[in-house]
PDB file of C-alpha atoms in Angstrom:
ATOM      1  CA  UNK A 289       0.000   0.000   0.000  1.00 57.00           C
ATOM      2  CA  UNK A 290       1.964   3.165  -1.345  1.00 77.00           C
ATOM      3  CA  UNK A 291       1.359   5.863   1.778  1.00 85.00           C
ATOM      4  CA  UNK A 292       2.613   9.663   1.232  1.00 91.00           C
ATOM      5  CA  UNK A 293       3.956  11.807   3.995  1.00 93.00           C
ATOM      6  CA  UNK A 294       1.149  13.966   3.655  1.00 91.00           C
ATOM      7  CA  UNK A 295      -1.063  10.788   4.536  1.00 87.00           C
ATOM      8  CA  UNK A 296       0.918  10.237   7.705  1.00 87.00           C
ATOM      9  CA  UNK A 297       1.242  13.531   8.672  1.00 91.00           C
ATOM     10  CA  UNK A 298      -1.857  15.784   8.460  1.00 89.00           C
ATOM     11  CA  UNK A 299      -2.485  19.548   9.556  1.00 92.00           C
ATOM     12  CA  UNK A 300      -5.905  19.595  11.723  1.00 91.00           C
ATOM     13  CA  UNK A 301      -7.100  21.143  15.030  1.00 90.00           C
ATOM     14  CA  UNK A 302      -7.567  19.274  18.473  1.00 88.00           C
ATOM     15  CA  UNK A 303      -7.678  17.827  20.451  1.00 90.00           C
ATOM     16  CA  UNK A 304      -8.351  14.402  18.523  1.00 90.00           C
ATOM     17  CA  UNK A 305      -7.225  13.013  14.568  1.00 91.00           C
ATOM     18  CA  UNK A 306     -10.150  10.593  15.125  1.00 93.00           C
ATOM     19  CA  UNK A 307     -13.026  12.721  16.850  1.00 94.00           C
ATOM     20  CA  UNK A 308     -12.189  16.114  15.877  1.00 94.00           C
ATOM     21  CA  UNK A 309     -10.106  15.878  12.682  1.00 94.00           C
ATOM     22  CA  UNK A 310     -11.563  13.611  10.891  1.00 95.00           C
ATOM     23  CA  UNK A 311     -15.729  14.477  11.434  1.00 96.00           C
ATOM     24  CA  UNK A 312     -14.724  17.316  10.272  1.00 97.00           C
ATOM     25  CA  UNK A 313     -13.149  16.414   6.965  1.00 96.00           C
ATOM     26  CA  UNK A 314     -16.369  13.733   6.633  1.00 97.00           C
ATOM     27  CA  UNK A 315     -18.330  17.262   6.998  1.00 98.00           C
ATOM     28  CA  UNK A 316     -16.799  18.601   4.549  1.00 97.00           C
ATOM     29  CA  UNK A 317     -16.465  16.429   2.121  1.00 97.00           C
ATOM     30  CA  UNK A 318     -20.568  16.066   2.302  1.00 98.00           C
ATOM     31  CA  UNK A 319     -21.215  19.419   1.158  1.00 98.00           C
ATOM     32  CA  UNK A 320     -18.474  19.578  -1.199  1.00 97.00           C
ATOM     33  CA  UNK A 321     -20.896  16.625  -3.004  1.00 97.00           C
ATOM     34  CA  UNK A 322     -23.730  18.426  -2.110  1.00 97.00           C
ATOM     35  CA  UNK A 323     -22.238  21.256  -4.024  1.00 97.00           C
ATOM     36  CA  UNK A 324     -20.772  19.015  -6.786  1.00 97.00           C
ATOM     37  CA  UNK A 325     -24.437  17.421  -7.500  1.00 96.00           C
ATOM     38  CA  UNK A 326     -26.224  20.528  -7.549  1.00 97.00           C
ATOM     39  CA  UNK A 327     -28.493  20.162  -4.254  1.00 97.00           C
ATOM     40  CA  UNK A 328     -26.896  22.736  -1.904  1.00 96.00           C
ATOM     41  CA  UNK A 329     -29.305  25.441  -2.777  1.00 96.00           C
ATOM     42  CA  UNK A 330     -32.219  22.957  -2.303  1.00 97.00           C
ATOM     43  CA  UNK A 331     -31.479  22.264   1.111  1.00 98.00           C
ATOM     44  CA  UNK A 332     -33.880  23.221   4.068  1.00 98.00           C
ATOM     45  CA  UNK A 333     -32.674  20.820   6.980  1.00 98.00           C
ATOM     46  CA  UNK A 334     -29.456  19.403   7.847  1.00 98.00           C
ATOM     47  CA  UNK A 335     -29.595  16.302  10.208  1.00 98.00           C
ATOM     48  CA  UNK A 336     -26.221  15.081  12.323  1.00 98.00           C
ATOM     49  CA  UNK A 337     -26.636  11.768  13.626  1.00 98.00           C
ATOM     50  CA  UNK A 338     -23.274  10.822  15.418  1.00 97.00           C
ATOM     51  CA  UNK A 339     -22.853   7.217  16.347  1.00 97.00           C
ATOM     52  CA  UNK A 340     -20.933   5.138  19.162  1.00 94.00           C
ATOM     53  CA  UNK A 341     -17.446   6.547  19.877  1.00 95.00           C
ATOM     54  CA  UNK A 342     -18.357  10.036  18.533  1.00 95.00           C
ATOM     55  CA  UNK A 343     -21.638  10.269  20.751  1.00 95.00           C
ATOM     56  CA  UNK A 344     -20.311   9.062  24.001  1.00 92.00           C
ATOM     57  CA  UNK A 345     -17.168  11.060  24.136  1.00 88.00           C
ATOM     58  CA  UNK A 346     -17.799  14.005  21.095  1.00 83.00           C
ATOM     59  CA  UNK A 347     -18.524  16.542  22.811  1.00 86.00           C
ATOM     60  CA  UNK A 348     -15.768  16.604  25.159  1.00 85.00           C
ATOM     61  CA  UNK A 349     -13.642  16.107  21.734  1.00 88.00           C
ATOM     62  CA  UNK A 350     -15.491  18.703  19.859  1.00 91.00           C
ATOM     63  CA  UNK A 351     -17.020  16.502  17.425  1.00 95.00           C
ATOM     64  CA  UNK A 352     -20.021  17.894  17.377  1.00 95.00           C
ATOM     65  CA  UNK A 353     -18.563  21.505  16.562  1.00 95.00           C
ATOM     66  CA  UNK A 354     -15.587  20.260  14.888  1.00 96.00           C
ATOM     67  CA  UNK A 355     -18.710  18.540  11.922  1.00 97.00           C
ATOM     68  CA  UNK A 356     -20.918  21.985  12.238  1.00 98.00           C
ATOM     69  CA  UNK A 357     -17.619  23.815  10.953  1.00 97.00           C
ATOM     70  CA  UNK A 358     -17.445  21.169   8.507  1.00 97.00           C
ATOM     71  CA  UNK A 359     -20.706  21.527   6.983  1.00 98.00           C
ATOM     72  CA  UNK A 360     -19.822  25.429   7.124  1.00 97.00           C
ATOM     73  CA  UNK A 361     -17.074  24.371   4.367  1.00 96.00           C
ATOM     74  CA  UNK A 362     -14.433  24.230   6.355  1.00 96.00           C
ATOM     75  CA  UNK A 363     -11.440  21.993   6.412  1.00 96.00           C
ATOM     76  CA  UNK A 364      -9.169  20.990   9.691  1.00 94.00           C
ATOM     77  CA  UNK A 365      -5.979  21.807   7.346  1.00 92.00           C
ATOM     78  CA  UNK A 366      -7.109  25.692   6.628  1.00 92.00           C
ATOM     79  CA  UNK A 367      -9.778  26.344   9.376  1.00 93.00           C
ATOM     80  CA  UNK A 368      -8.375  28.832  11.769  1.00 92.00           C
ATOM     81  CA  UNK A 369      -9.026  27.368  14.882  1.00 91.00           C
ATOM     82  CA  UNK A 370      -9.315  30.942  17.008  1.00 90.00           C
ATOM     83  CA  UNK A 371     -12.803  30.952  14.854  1.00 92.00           C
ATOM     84  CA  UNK A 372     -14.444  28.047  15.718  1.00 93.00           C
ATOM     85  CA  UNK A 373     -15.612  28.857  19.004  1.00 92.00           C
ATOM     86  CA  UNK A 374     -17.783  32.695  17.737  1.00 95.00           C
ATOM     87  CA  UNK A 375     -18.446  30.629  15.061  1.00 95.00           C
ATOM     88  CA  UNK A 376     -20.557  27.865  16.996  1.00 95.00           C
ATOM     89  CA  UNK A 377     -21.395  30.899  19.438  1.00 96.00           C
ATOM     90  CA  UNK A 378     -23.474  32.774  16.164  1.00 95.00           C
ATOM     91  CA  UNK A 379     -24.711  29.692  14.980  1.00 96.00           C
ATOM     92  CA  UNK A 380     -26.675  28.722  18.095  1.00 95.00           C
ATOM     93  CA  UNK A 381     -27.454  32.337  18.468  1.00 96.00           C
ATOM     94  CA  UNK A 382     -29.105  32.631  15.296  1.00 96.00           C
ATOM     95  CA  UNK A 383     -29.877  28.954  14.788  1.00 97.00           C
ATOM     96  CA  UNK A 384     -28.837  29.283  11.278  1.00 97.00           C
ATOM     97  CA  UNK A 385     -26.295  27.398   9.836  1.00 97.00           C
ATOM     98  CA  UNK A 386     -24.197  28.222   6.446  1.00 97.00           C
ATOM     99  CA  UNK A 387     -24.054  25.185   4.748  1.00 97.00           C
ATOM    100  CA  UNK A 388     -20.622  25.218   2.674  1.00 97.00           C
ATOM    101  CA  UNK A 389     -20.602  28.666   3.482  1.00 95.00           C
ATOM    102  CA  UNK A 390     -22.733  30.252   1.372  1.00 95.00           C
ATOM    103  CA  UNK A 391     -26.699  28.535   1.785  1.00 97.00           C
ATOM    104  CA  UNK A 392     -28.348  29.093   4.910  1.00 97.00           C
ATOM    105  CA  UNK A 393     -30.211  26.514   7.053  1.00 97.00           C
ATOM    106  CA  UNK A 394     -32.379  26.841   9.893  1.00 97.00           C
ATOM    107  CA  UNK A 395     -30.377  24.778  12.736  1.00 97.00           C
ATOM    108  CA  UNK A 396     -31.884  23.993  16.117  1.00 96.00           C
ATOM    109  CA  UNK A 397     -29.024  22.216  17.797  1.00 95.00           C
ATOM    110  CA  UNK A 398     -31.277  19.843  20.310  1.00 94.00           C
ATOM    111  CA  UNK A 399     -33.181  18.471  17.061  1.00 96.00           C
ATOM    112  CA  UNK A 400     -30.949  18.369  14.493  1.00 97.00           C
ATOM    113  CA  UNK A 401     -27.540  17.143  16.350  1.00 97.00           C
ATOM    114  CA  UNK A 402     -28.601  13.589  17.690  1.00 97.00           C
ATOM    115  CA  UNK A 403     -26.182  11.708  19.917  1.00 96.00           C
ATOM    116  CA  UNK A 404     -27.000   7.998  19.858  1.00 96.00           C
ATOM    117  CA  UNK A 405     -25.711   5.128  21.799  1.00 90.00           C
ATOM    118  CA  UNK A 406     -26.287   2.575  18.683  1.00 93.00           C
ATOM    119  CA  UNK A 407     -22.914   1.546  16.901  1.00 92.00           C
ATOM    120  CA  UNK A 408     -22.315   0.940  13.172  1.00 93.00           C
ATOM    121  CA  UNK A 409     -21.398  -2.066  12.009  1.00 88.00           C
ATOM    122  CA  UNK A 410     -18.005  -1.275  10.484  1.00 89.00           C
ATOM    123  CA  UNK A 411     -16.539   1.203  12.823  1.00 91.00           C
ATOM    124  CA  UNK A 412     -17.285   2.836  15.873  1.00 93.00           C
ATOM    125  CA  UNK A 413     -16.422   6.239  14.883  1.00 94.00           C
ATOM    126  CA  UNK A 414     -19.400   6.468  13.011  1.00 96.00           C
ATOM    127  CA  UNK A 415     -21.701   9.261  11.311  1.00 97.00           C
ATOM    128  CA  UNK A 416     -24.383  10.158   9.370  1.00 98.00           C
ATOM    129  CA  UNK A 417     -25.985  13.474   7.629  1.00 98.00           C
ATOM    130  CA  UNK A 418     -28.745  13.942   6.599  1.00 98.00           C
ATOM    131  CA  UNK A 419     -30.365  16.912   3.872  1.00 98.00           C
ATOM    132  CA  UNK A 420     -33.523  17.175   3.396  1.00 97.00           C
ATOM    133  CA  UNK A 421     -35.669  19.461   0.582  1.00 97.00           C
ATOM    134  CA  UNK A 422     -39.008  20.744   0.482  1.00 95.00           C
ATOM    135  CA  UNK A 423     -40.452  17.293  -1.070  1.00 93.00           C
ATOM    136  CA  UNK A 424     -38.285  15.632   1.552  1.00 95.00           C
ATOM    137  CA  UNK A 425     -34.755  13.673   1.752  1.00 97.00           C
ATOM    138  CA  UNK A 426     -32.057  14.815  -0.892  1.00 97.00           C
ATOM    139  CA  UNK A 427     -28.859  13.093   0.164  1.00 97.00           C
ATOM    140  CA  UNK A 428     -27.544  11.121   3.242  1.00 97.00           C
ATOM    141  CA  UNK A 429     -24.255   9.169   3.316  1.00 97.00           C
ATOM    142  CA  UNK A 430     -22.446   7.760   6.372  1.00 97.00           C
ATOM    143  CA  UNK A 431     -18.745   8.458   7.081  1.00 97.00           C
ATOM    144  CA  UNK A 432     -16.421   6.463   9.271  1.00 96.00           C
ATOM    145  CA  UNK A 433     -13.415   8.634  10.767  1.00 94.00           C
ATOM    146  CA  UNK A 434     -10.951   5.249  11.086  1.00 91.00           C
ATOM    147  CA  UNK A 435      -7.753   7.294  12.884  1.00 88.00           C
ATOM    148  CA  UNK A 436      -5.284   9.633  12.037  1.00 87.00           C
ATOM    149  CA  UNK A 437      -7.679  11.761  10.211  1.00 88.00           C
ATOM    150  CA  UNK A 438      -8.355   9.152   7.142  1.00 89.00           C
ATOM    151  CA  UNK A 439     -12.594   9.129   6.428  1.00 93.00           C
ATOM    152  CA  UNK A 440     -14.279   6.331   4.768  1.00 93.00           C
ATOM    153  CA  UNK A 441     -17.552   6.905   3.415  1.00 92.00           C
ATOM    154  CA  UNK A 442     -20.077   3.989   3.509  1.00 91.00           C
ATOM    155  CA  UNK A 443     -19.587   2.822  -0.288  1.00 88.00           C
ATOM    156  CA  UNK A 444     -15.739   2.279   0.961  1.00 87.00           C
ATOM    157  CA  UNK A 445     -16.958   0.633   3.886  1.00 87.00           C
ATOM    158  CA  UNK A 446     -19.195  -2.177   2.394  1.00 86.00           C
ATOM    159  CA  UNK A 447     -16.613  -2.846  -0.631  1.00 82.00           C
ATOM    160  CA  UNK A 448     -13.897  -3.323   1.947  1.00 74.00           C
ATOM    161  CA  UNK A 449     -11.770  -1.260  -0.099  1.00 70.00           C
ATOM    162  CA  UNK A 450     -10.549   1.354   2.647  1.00 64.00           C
ATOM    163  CA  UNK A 451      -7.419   2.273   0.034  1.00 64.00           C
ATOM    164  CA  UNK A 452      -8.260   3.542  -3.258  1.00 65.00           C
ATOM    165  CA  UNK A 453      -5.196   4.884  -4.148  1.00 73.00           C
ATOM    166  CA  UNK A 454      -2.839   2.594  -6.929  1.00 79.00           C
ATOM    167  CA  UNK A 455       0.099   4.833  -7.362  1.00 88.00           C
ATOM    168  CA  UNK A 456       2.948   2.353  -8.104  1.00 91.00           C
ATOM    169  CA  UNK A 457       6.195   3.856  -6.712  1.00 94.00           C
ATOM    170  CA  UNK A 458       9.764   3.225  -7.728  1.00 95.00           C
ATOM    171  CA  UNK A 459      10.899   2.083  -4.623  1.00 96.00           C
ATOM    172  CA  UNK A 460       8.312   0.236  -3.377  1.00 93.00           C
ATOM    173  CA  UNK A 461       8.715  -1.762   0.353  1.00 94.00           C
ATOM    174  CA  UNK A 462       6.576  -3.217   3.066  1.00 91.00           C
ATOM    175  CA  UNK A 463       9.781  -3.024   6.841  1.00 93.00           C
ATOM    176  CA  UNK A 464      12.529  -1.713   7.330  1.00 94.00           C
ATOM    177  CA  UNK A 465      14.819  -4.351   5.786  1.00 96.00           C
ATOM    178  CA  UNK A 466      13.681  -3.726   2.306  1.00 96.00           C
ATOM    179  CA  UNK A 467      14.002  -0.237   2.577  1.00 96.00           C
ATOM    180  CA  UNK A 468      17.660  -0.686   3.736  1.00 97.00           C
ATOM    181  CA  UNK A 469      18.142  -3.436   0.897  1.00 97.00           C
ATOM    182  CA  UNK A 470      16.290  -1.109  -1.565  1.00 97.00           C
ATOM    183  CA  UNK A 471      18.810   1.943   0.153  1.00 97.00           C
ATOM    184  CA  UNK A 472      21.758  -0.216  -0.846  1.00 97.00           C
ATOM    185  CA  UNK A 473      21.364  -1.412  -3.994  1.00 97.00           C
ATOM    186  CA  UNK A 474      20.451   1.730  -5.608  1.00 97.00           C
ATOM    187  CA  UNK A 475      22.811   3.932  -3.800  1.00 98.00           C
ATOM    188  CA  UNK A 476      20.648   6.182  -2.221  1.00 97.00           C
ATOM    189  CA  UNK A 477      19.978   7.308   1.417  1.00 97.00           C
ATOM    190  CA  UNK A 478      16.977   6.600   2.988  1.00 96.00           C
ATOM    191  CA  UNK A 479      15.649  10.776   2.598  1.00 96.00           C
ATOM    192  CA  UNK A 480      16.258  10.062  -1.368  1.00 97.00           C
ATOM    193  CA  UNK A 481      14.477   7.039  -1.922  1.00 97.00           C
ATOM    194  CA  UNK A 482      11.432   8.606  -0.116  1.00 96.00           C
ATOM    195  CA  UNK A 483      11.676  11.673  -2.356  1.00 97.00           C
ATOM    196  CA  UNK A 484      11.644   9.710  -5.223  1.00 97.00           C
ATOM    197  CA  UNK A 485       8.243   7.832  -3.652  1.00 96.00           C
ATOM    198  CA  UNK A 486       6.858  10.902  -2.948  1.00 97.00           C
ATOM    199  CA  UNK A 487       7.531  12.292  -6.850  1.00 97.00           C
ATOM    200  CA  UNK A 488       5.088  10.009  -7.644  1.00 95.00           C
ATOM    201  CA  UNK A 489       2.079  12.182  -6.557  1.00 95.00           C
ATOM    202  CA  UNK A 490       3.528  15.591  -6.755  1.00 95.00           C
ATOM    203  CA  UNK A 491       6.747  17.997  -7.711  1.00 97.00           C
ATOM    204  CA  UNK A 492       9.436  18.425  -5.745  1.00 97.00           C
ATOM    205  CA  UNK A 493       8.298  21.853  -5.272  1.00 98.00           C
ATOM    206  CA  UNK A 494       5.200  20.874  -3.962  1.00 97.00           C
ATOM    207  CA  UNK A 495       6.852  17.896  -1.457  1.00 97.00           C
ATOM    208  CA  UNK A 496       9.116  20.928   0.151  1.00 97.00           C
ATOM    209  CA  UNK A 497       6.416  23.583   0.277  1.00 97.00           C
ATOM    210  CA  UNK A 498       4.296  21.028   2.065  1.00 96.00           C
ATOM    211  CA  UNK A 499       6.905  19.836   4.454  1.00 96.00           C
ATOM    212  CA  UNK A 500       7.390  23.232   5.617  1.00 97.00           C
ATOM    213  CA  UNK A 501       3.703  23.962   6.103  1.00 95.00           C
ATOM    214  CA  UNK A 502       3.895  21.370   8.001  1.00 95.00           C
ATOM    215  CA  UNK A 503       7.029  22.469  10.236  1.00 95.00           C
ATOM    216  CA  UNK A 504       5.648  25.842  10.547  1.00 95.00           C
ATOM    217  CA  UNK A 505       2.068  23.963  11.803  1.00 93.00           C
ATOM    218  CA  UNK A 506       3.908  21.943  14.271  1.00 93.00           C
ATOM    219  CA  UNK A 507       6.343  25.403  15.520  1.00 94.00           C
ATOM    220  CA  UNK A 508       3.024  27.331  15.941  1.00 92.00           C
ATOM    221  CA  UNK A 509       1.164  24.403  18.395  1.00 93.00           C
ATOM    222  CA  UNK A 510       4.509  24.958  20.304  1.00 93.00           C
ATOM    223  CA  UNK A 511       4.198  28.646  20.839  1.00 94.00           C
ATOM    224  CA  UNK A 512       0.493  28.560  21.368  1.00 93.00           C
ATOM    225  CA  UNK A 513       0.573  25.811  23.969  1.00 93.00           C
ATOM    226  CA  UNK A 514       3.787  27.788  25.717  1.00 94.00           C
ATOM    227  CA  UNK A 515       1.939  31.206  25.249  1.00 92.00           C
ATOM    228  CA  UNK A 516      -1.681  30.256  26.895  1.00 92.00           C
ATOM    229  CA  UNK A 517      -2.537  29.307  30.205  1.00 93.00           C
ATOM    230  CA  UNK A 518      -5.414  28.554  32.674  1.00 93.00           C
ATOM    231  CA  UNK A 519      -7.710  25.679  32.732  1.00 93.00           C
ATOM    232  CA  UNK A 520      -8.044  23.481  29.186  1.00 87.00           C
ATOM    233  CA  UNK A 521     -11.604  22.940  28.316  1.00 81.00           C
ATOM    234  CA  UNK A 522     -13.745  19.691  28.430  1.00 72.00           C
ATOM    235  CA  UNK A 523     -14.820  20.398  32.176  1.00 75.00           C
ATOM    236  CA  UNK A 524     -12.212  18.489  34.273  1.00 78.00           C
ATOM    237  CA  UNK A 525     -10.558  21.493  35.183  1.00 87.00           C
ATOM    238  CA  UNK A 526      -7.286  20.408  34.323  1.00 90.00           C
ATOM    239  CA  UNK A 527      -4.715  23.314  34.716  1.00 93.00           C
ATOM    240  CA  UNK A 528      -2.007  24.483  32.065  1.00 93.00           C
ATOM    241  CA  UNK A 529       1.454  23.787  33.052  1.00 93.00           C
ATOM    242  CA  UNK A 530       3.486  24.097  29.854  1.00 93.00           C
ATOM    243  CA  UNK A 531       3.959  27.992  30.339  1.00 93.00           C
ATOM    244  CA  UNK A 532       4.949  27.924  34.235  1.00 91.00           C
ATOM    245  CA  UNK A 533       7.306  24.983  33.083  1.00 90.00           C
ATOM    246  CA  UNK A 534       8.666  27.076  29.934  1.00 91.00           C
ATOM    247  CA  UNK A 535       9.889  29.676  32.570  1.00 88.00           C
ATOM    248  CA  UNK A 536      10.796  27.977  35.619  1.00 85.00           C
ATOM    249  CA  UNK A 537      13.641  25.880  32.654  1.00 85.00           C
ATOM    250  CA  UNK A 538      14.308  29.700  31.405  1.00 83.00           C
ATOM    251  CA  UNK A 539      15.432  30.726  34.948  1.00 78.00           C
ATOM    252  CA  UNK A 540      17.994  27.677  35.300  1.00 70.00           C
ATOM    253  CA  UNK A 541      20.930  30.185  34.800  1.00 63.00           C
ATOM    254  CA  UNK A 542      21.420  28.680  31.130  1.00 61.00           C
ATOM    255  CA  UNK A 543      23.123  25.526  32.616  1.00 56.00           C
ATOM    256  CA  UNK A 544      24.647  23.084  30.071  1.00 56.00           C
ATOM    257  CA  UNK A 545      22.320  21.278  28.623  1.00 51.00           C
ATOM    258  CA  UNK A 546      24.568  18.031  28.210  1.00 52.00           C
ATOM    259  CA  UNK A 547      26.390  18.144  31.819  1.00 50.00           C
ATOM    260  CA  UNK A 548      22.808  18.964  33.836  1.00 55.00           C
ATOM    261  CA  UNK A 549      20.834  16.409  35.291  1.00 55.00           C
ATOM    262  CA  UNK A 550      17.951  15.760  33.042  1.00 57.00           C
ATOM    263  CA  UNK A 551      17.837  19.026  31.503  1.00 70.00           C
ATOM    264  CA  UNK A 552      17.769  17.727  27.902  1.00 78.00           C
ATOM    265  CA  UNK A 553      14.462  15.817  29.271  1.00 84.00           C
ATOM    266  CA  UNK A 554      13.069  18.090  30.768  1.00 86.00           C
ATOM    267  CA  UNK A 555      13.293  20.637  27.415  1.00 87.00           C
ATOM    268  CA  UNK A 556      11.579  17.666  25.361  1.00 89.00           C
ATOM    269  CA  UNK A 557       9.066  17.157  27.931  1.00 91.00           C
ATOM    270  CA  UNK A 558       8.240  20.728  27.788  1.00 92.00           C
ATOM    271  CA  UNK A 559       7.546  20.516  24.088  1.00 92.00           C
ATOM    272  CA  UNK A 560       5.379  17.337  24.686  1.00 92.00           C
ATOM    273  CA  UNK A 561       3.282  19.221  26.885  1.00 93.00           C
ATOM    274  CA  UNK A 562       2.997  22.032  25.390  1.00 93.00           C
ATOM    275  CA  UNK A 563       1.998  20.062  21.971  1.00 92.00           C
ATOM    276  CA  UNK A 564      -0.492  18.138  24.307  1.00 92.00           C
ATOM    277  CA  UNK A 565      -2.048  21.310  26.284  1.00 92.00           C
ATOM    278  CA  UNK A 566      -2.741  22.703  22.681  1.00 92.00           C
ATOM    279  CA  UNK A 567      -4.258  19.944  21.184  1.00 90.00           C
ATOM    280  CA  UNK A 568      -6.653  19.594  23.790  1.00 88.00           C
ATOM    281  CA  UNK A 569      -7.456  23.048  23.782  1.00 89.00           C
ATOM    282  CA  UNK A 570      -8.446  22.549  19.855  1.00 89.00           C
ATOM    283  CA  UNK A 571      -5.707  24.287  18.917  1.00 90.00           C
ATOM    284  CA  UNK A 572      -3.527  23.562  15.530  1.00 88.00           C
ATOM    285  CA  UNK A 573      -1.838  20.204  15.524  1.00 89.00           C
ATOM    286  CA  UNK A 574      -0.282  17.769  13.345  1.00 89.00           C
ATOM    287  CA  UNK A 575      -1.584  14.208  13.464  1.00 81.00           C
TER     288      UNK A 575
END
């Protein structure tokens, strides 16, 4: 199975690939075809039925928000997660919601976002939504957010064919020892066999502009989770640390980092949190 770095690593908001990142993508996606089979402007009612895993722990994980943002045409790569929150604020306010941002619905949130304890049969991150016209239902499909952001829709799900993508690479391998076996026989370290793999779906151009999206993605949940703190949402009233921590390693008289006692740890640990604080905030992240 040929799988990009852009597959492994993908630019979303917290604090979950799973129940955050990928609803949202499944959102969007469903009114991109909505859009792309001419119904959007038919559209009256919008139903969100979220199933299993993304009912009994979704709205501590923002599911529910994270697939109203998606239906507004939003995607968990471009979204800027500083406007989700007056986003959901208006919506509820008005009870209107801007399907792929441009055709508006009336949305009552206690009828038309259902949380259900029944599970799906092929996953239990499972959900479905739901248009419906003025002579009644338009469109429906169910989406199944699998992990690490990847979305199968039900079609995918019944054919058992989760990967639909047959881009043959040069180097092709399936561990470790044929990519070292591959590494040797052609002459090539390990970072230019994969950039030959990864010429197979895009320039070279495109491979480094991405990569350092995704660096700046990953610097920016750094700063954000050293920058904030208080208590992190989703009602346990767990405190922020990563800031306190930041300065406390600041004031250490600029020791050296090899020579003192689990200073180099204590740096990476820092980063860890601060990655983690952010996330769960449902801030930027890379999953």
């Amino acid at each position: 199975m040929a799988i990009s770095v852009f597959d492994l690593f993908k630019i979303g908001i917290g604090p979950s690939s799973s129940h955050t990142v990928g609803p949202m993508r499944a959102a969007a996606l469903f009114a991109t075809a909505l859009r792309e089979r001419g119904l959007l402007e038919q559209v009256t009612r919008v139903e969100v039925r979220l199933y299993g895993s993304l009912s009994a722990t979704g709205v501590g994980h923002g599911t529910d928000r994270a697939t109203l943002v998606g239906l507004m045409g939003e995607w968990p790569d471009r979204v800027d997660p500083k406007q989700i929150a007056p986003r959901i604020e208006a919506l509820q306010a008005s009870r209107e919601l801007l399907l792929g941002g441009s055709h508006p619905v009336a949305f009552d949130w206690q009828r038309d976002l259902l949380l259900l304890e029944e599970n799906l049969p092929y996953h239990p991150n499972a959900m479905t939504l739901i248009v419906e016209g003025e002579a009644g239902e338009l469109h429906r499909d169910t989406y199944y957010s699998i992990g690490g952001g990847f979305v199968v829709d039900e079609a995918q799900a019944r054919s058992g064919q989760l990967d639909q993508d047959t881009t043959e690479l040069p180097y092709d391998f399936s561990s470790a020892e044929e990519l070292l076996e591959l590494c040797q026989r052609h002459n090539l370290r390990i970072a230019e066999l994969m950039l030959a793999n990864e010429k197979a779906w895009r320039s070279e151009a495109e491979i480094r502009a991405g990569l350092l999206k995704l660096w700046d993605a990953m610097q920016e949940c750094v700063t954000n989770g050293l920058g904030h703190e208080g208590i992190l949402p989703g009602g346990l009233n767990v405190r922020r640390r990563a800031a306190k921590l930041h300065r406390s390693l600041q004031e250490l008289g600029k020791p050296n980092v090899i020579g003192s006692t689990m200073s180099a740890m204590e740096w990476v640990n820092l980063y860890a949190l601060a990655v983690n604080e952010e996330n769960a905030a449902g801030g930027r992240m890379v999953t």
